[in-house]
Structures are given as C-alpha cells and as structure tokens.
XYZ file of C-alpha atoms in Angstrom:
186
model
C 0.004 -0.002 -0.005
C 2.733 2.476 0.909
C 4.578 1.613 -2.297
C 1.578 2.638 -4.367
C 1.500 5.976 -2.548
C 5.152 6.559 -3.313
C 5.562 5.046 -6.753
C 2.172 4.025 -8.083
C 0.113 7.218 -8.350
C -0.227 8.974 -11.662
C -0.355 12.741 -12.027
C -4.141 12.475 -12.404
C -4.350 10.765 -9.023
C -2.233 13.520 -7.469
C -4.452 16.351 -8.712
C -7.123 16.075 -5.969
C -4.364 16.172 -3.357
C -2.805 19.238 -4.970
C -6.188 20.964 -5.159
C -6.967 20.078 -1.554
C -3.594 21.454 -0.473
C -4.348 24.759 -2.193
C -7.765 24.927 -0.524
C -6.375 24.152 2.922
C -3.659 26.756 2.435
C -6.258 29.387 1.643
C -8.474 28.263 4.545
C -5.541 28.816 6.898
C -5.085 32.457 5.900
C -4.571 34.323 9.183
C -6.985 37.102 8.189
C -9.964 34.780 8.743
C -8.947 34.155 12.333
C -7.456 37.553 13.215
C -9.822 39.910 11.427
C -13.015 38.081 10.464
C -13.847 36.453 13.782
C -13.440 32.809 12.769
C -12.428 30.866 15.895
C -8.857 29.583 15.691
C -9.879 26.146 16.898
C -10.086 22.698 15.325
C -13.771 23.375 14.610
C -13.101 26.814 13.129
C -10.386 25.442 10.888
C -12.631 22.569 9.789
C -15.342 25.078 8.918
C -12.948 27.150 6.789
C -11.610 24.066 4.987
C -15.191 22.905 4.412
C -16.137 26.330 3.052
C -13.251 26.344 0.576
C -13.860 22.736 -0.485
C -17.518 23.675 -1.015
C -16.489 26.560 -3.281
C -14.218 24.279 -5.307
C -16.910 21.589 -5.571
C -19.384 24.210 -6.732
C -16.984 25.192 -9.533
C -16.194 21.571 -10.400
C -19.914 20.785 -10.842
C -19.880 23.206 -13.783
C -17.030 21.240 -15.434
C -19.214 18.365 -16.600
C -18.748 14.702 -15.774
C -14.978 15.030 -15.347
C -15.580 17.820 -12.862
C -18.014 15.692 -10.890
C -15.463 12.872 -10.762
C -12.777 15.287 -9.579
C -15.227 16.646 -7.008
C -15.794 13.154 -5.620
C -12.044 12.606 -5.385
C -11.625 15.955 -3.637
C -14.380 15.036 -1.175
C -12.666 11.697 -0.500
C -9.302 13.381 0.071
C -10.885 15.872 2.466
C -12.521 13.201 4.596
C -9.434 10.972 4.526
C -7.558 13.982 5.895
C -10.241 14.540 8.551
C -10.019 10.875 9.532
C -6.260 11.114 9.906
C -6.519 14.397 11.833
C -9.008 12.923 14.284
C -6.726 9.969 14.900
C -3.754 12.298 15.446
C -5.860 14.250 17.954
C -6.318 11.039 19.920
C -9.856 10.074 18.933
C -10.226 6.327 19.396
C -10.591 4.007 16.418
C -14.142 3.053 17.371
C -15.264 6.712 17.452
C -13.584 7.963 14.279
C -16.125 6.457 11.903
C -19.058 7.973 13.789
C -17.380 11.386 13.897
C -16.555 11.275 10.177
C -20.145 10.311 9.382
C -21.413 13.264 11.449
C -18.895 15.617 9.789
C -19.944 14.458 6.318
C -23.609 14.953 7.169
C -22.944 18.454 8.466
C -20.846 19.192 5.380
C -23.752 18.306 3.084
C -26.046 20.539 5.106
C -23.573 23.421 4.845
C -23.220 22.893 1.082
C -26.977 23.223 0.677
C -27.150 26.327 2.896
C -24.224 28.012 1.124
C -25.623 27.137 -2.315
C -28.958 28.665 -1.358
C -27.208 31.722 0.036
C -25.188 32.196 -3.138
C -28.263 31.710 -5.313
C -29.889 34.859 -3.941
C -28.698 38.373 -4.678
C -29.317 39.444 -1.086
C -26.483 38.459 1.226
C -28.833 37.956 4.181
C -29.260 34.218 3.663
C -25.557 33.640 3.034
C -24.574 35.763 6.034
C -27.002 33.855 8.250
C -25.568 30.505 7.127
C -21.993 31.662 7.711
C -22.886 33.133 11.095
C -24.680 29.946 12.146
C -21.961 27.543 10.963
C -18.673 29.396 11.353
C -18.888 32.473 13.546
C -19.521 32.443 17.285
C -22.159 34.794 18.645
C -20.474 38.089 19.459
C -21.040 41.826 19.084
C -18.967 41.763 15.872
C -20.475 38.631 14.326
C -22.737 40.626 11.960
C -19.789 42.577 10.551
C -17.730 39.391 10.373
C -20.539 37.561 8.567
C -20.856 40.452 6.067
C -17.101 40.395 5.399
C -17.041 36.617 5.051
C -20.108 36.639 2.748
C -18.457 39.256 0.520
C -15.317 37.085 0.411
C -17.348 33.958 -0.471
C -19.162 35.771 -3.283
C -15.883 37.132 -4.630
C -14.162 33.738 -4.557
C -17.191 32.096 -6.150
C -16.951 34.618 -8.997
C -13.173 34.282 -9.232
C -13.411 30.486 -9.471
C -16.166 30.749 -12.115
C -13.857 32.968 -14.178
C -10.978 30.483 -14.064
C -10.764 28.039 -16.927
C -12.172 24.565 -16.365
C -8.829 23.079 -17.418
C -6.944 25.003 -14.773
C -9.456 24.132 -12.066
C -9.480 20.463 -13.118
C -5.670 20.472 -12.948
C -5.813 21.752 -9.393
C -4.433 25.169 -10.317
C -6.870 27.536 -8.668
C -5.905 31.063 -7.721
C -7.317 32.935 -4.761
C -7.149 36.642 -4.210
C -6.205 37.712 -0.731
C -9.078 37.914 1.742
C -7.287 40.780 3.516
C -9.103 43.845 2.113
C -12.483 42.396 3.045
C -11.684 42.576 6.722
C -11.506 46.348 6.423
C -14.626 46.496 4.219
C -16.665 44.365 6.635
C -15.617 46.464 9.603
C -16.507 49.754 7.927
C-alpha cells in the first residue's frame, strides 16, 4: 500500500491532493482568524476548509462529468484527511467512523445552505448560514458575517472565471481575503 503511494500514483491521481492542499492553504489564511472572527480552533479550521472545499466543488460541478469525478475525489481526500486528523488528535478508532459520518452529514447541510445563500442576490441568507456555521455569537459577528459573505461571493466569482482546465488540474488562484476585513468592519 505504501509503495503505491510513493511510486504508483499517476499525475491524475495527485491532482485532488494538490487541489486540496491549495484549498487548505487558503483556509488557513490568518486574516480569517485575526480579522473576520473565525475561531482559531479545530472546529473553526474545519469550517474554513469545508467552506473552501464547497467553493471548489461548486466550480467543479460546472465542469461536466470530469468535474463531478474530480469533485468526488476531492471530497474523499478531504474526509481521509479529517479521519487522519481525528486519529492524530487522539480520537479512538471506534469513534472515528461515527465522527466522520457526522462531519460528512454536516458538510452536506452546509453545502446546501451556502448554495442557497449564493443563489440569492441578497447576502442575508448567506450571512446567516456563515454566522450559524462558522462564527460564534459576538457583538462583531454581523460585521464578520458580512465580510465573510463578501469574500465567499468574490471567490465564487473568481473560481467561475478560471478556466475549467486550470481548475481540473488543481491550479486555482485565490485573491487575498485581507481587504475584506476592512470592508466588513466599515
């Protein structure tokens, strides 16, 4: 098994891992945690990874059957990573499966809520979903939700503008979320 990981994977098999790495890198941008109110906890980081994977899956759905296949591989990579992370955090073998099942179920619910929020032109529904799923209740959660919703809309548009070939190859480009922190606070 380990030999296949080292020597047996083709470039096509590596692409979902590359794409996932890009998404995780973006989800770990400090601005989310320092300026937008996302909790810098295991749950907060999961939520940001899930949000970025959702945005990539949304774009991949528009890439036809090949995009759907890549989306499934990306989903599998994400939950393999979550499985490994839980084990590294000390979650027992008997509990990991149940936790992964619960995480997958919550992920599907978030995908639906974020899709519905992006479908409307009014950010209220998207902000409410982001506030409910990602942001803790605080005096600044409304401003944080507005900044995060603006970021999500911008990234959704940026991903839609990127060529299907580049997205399918795992070469997605994100603009910095930094300026939105100032916009959301204003």
